[in-house]
Amino acid sequence: MIVHTLIYRFPATVTEQDQQEFFAAMKELLDRHDTIKGFDHRPHLWLPADKGSRGITASAIAQFSTESLDDLKTFSETPEVYDFTTQWKGKLQFEAAYANHEQMSV
């Protein structure tokens, strides 16, 4: 199982409603592809030290999984994924980082 972890940082101008619409649209996109095996997202849980941290502190985290890296590659190269990313990044002006990794047991 391959997990695709996305770390989002939304500007202060992006409302909670905007974020919910973004993640709902992402879920709709993912649900249309049989290779996607799961999806979830959660807000970052803020600590007082996060306000002054030197690194980038996330607003939210999202994850979805596929059976293989090839499945993830095929999905991520679709025009639909490119269009989704371009549209929402233009609208919300978020920053994002991601990692592809095998499922972890914590």
PDB file of C-alpha atoms in Angstrom:
ATOM      1  CA  MET A   1       0.000   0.000   0.000  1.00  0.00           C
ATOM      2  CA  ILE A   2       1.303   3.442  -0.958  1.00  0.00           C
ATOM      3  CA  VAL A   3       0.161   6.480   1.016  1.00  0.00           C
ATOM      4  CA  HIS A   4       0.169   9.974  -0.455  1.00  0.00           C
ATOM      5  CA  THR A   5       0.410  12.502   2.383  1.00  0.00           C
ATOM      6  CA  LEU A   6      -0.372  16.152   1.644  1.00  0.00           C
ATOM      7  CA  ILE A   7       0.500  18.969   4.015  1.00  0.00           C
ATOM      8  CA  TYR A   8      -1.398  22.202   3.347  1.00  0.00           C
ATOM      9  CA  ARG A   9      -0.797  25.697   4.591  1.00  0.00           C
ATOM     10  CA  PHE A  10      -3.717  28.006   3.872  1.00  0.00           C
ATOM     11  CA  PRO A  11      -3.420  31.806   4.103  1.00  0.00           C
ATOM     12  CA  ALA A  12      -5.336  33.537   6.906  1.00  0.00           C
ATOM     13  CA  THR A  13      -7.841  34.783   4.304  1.00  0.00           C
ATOM     14  CA  VAL A  14      -9.018  31.214   3.594  1.00  0.00           C
ATOM     15  CA  THR A  15     -12.049  30.437   5.733  1.00  0.00           C
ATOM     16  CA  GLU A  16     -12.982  27.135   7.312  1.00  0.00           C
ATOM     17  CA  GLN A  17     -15.824  26.935   4.772  1.00  0.00           C
ATOM     18  CA  ASP A  18     -13.338  27.412   1.908  1.00  0.00           C
ATOM     19  CA  GLN A  19     -11.234  24.577   3.276  1.00  0.00           C
ATOM     20  CA  GLN A  20     -14.254  22.296   3.663  1.00  0.00           C
ATOM     21  CA  GLU A  21     -15.261  22.983   0.047  1.00  0.00           C
ATOM     22  CA  PHE A  22     -11.706  22.226  -1.092  1.00  0.00           C
ATOM     23  CA  PHE A  23     -11.561  18.897   0.738  1.00  0.00           C
ATOM     24  CA  ALA A  24     -15.091  17.949  -0.398  1.00  0.00           C
ATOM     25  CA  ALA A  25     -14.054  18.610  -4.009  1.00  0.00           C
ATOM     26  CA  MET A  26     -10.895  16.576  -3.461  1.00  0.00           C
ATOM     27  CA  LYS A  27     -12.956  13.670  -2.111  1.00  0.00           C
ATOM     28  CA  GLU A  28     -15.230  13.826  -5.179  1.00  0.00           C
ATOM     29  CA  LEU A  29     -12.172  13.699  -7.441  1.00  0.00           C
ATOM     30  CA  LEU A  30     -10.663  10.763  -5.572  1.00  0.00           C
ATOM     31  CA  ASP A  31     -13.962   8.870  -5.453  1.00  0.00           C
ATOM     32  CA  ARG A  32     -14.101   8.847  -9.266  1.00  0.00           C
ATOM     33  CA  HIS A  33     -10.918   6.746  -9.488  1.00  0.00           C
ATOM     34  CA  ASP A  34     -10.969   3.054  -8.626  1.00  0.00           C
ATOM     35  CA  THR A  35      -7.256   3.013  -7.829  1.00  0.00           C
ATOM     36  CA  ILE A  36      -7.767   5.287  -4.810  1.00  0.00           C
ATOM     37  CA  LYS A  37      -8.330   3.117  -1.755  1.00  0.00           C
ATOM     38  CA  GLY A  38      -8.978   5.648   0.983  1.00  0.00           C
ATOM     39  CA  PHE A  39      -9.016   9.340   1.831  1.00  0.00           C
ATOM     40  CA  ASP A  40      -9.127  11.453   4.952  1.00  0.00           C
ATOM     41  CA  HIS A  41      -8.110  14.905   6.102  1.00  0.00           C
ATOM     42  CA  ARG A  42      -7.724  16.624   9.421  1.00  0.00           C
ATOM     43  CA  PRO A  43      -6.840  20.106  10.638  1.00  0.00           C
ATOM     44  CA  HIS A  44      -3.493  20.756  12.266  1.00  0.00           C
ATOM     45  CA  LEU A  45      -3.793  20.798  16.048  1.00  0.00           C
ATOM     46  CA  TRP A  46      -2.073  23.987  17.115  1.00  0.00           C
ATOM     47  CA  LEU A  47       0.319  24.285  20.038  1.00  0.00           C
ATOM     48  CA  PRO A  48       1.497  27.635  21.428  1.00  0.00           C
ATOM     49  CA  ALA A  49       5.015  26.989  20.089  1.00  0.00           C
ATOM     50  CA  ASP A  50       3.631  26.694  16.535  1.00  0.00           C
ATOM     51  CA  LYS A  51       3.014  30.441  16.267  1.00  0.00           C
ATOM     52  CA  GLY A  52       6.725  31.255  16.396  1.00  0.00           C
ATOM     53  CA  SER A  53       8.144  28.151  14.768  1.00  0.00           C
ATOM     54  CA  ARG A  54      10.945  28.535  12.246  1.00  0.00           C
ATOM     55  CA  GLY A  55       9.584  25.920   9.881  1.00  0.00           C
ATOM     56  CA  ILE A  56       6.372  25.831   7.938  1.00  0.00           C
ATOM     57  CA  THR A  57       3.432  24.887  10.141  1.00  0.00           C
ATOM     58  CA  ALA A  58       0.536  23.176   8.398  1.00  0.00           C
ATOM     59  CA  SER A  59      -3.095  24.218   8.437  1.00  0.00           C
ATOM     60  CA  ALA A  60      -4.311  20.745   7.461  1.00  0.00           C
ATOM     61  CA  ILE A  61      -3.150  17.281   6.472  1.00  0.00           C
ATOM     62  CA  ALA A  62      -4.737  14.963   3.903  1.00  0.00           C
ATOM     63  CA  GLN A  63      -3.940  11.381   2.932  1.00  0.00           C
ATOM     64  CA  PHE A  64      -5.092   8.892   0.375  1.00  0.00           C
ATOM     65  CA  SER A  65      -3.733   5.524  -0.631  1.00  0.00           C
ATOM     66  CA  THR A  66      -3.280   3.295  -3.649  1.00  0.00           C
ATOM     67  CA  GLU A  67      -2.209  -0.300  -4.067  1.00  0.00           C
ATOM     68  CA  SER A  68       1.004   0.597  -5.886  1.00  0.00           C
ATOM     69  CA  LEU A  69       3.286   3.426  -6.875  1.00  0.00           C
ATOM     70  CA  ASP A  70       2.280   2.826 -10.499  1.00  0.00           C
ATOM     71  CA  ASP A  71      -1.382   3.384  -9.568  1.00  0.00           C
ATOM     72  CA  LEU A  72      -0.443   6.637  -7.854  1.00  0.00           C
ATOM     73  CA  LYS A  73       1.619   7.707 -10.872  1.00  0.00           C
ATOM     74  CA  THR A  74      -1.239   6.975 -13.274  1.00  0.00           C
ATOM     75  CA  PHE A  75      -3.727   8.888 -11.125  1.00  0.00           C
ATOM     76  CA  SER A  76      -1.465  11.879 -10.539  1.00  0.00           C
ATOM     77  CA  GLU A  77      -0.744  12.290 -14.250  1.00  0.00           C
ATOM     78  CA  THR A  78      -4.388  12.629 -15.290  1.00  0.00           C
ATOM     79  CA  PRO A  79      -5.519  15.981 -16.709  1.00  0.00           C
ATOM     80  CA  GLU A  80      -8.296  15.987 -14.114  1.00  0.00           C
ATOM     81  CA  VAL A  81      -5.769  16.068 -11.258  1.00  0.00           C
ATOM     82  CA  TYR A  82      -3.789  18.842 -12.948  1.00  0.00           C
ATOM     83  CA  ASP A  83      -6.965  20.888 -13.475  1.00  0.00           C
ATOM     84  CA  PHE A  84      -8.110  20.363  -9.882  1.00  0.00           C
ATOM     85  CA  THR A  85      -4.770  21.455  -8.462  1.00  0.00           C
ATOM     86  CA  THR A  86      -4.476  24.478 -10.753  1.00  0.00           C
ATOM     87  CA  GLN A  87      -8.035  25.647 -10.077  1.00  0.00           C
ATOM     88  CA  TRP A  88      -7.916  25.345  -6.291  1.00  0.00           C
ATOM     89  CA  LYS A  89      -4.388  26.682  -5.884  1.00  0.00           C
ATOM     90  CA  GLY A  90      -5.445  29.735  -7.889  1.00  0.00           C
ATOM     91  CA  LYS A  91      -8.552  30.195  -5.770  1.00  0.00           C
ATOM     92  CA  LEU A  92      -7.099  29.566  -2.294  1.00  0.00           C
ATOM     93  CA  GLN A  93      -3.411  30.428  -2.805  1.00  0.00           C
ATOM     94  CA  PHE A  94      -2.315  27.583  -0.496  1.00  0.00           C
ATOM     95  CA  GLU A  95       1.154  26.133  -0.115  1.00  0.00           C
ATOM     96  CA  ALA A  96       1.518  22.369  -0.197  1.00  0.00           C
ATOM     97  CA  ALA A  97       4.101  19.708   0.439  1.00  0.00           C
ATOM     98  CA  TYR A  98       3.645  16.007  -0.104  1.00  0.00           C
ATOM     99  CA  ALA A  99       5.290  12.659   0.465  1.00  0.00           C
ATOM    100  CA  ASN A 100       4.681   9.267  -1.107  1.00  0.00           C
ATOM    101  CA  HIS A 101       5.480   6.451   1.287  1.00  0.00           C
ATOM    102  CA  GLU A 102       4.600   2.970   2.373  1.00  0.00           C
ATOM    103  CA  GLN A 103       2.001   2.706   5.096  1.00  0.00           C
ATOM    104  CA  MET A 104       3.537   3.255   8.515  1.00  0.00           C
ATOM    105  CA  SER A 105       2.695   1.565  11.761  1.00  0.00           C
ATOM    106  CA  VAL A 106       2.987   4.047  14.569  1.00  0.00           C
TER     107      VAL A 106
END
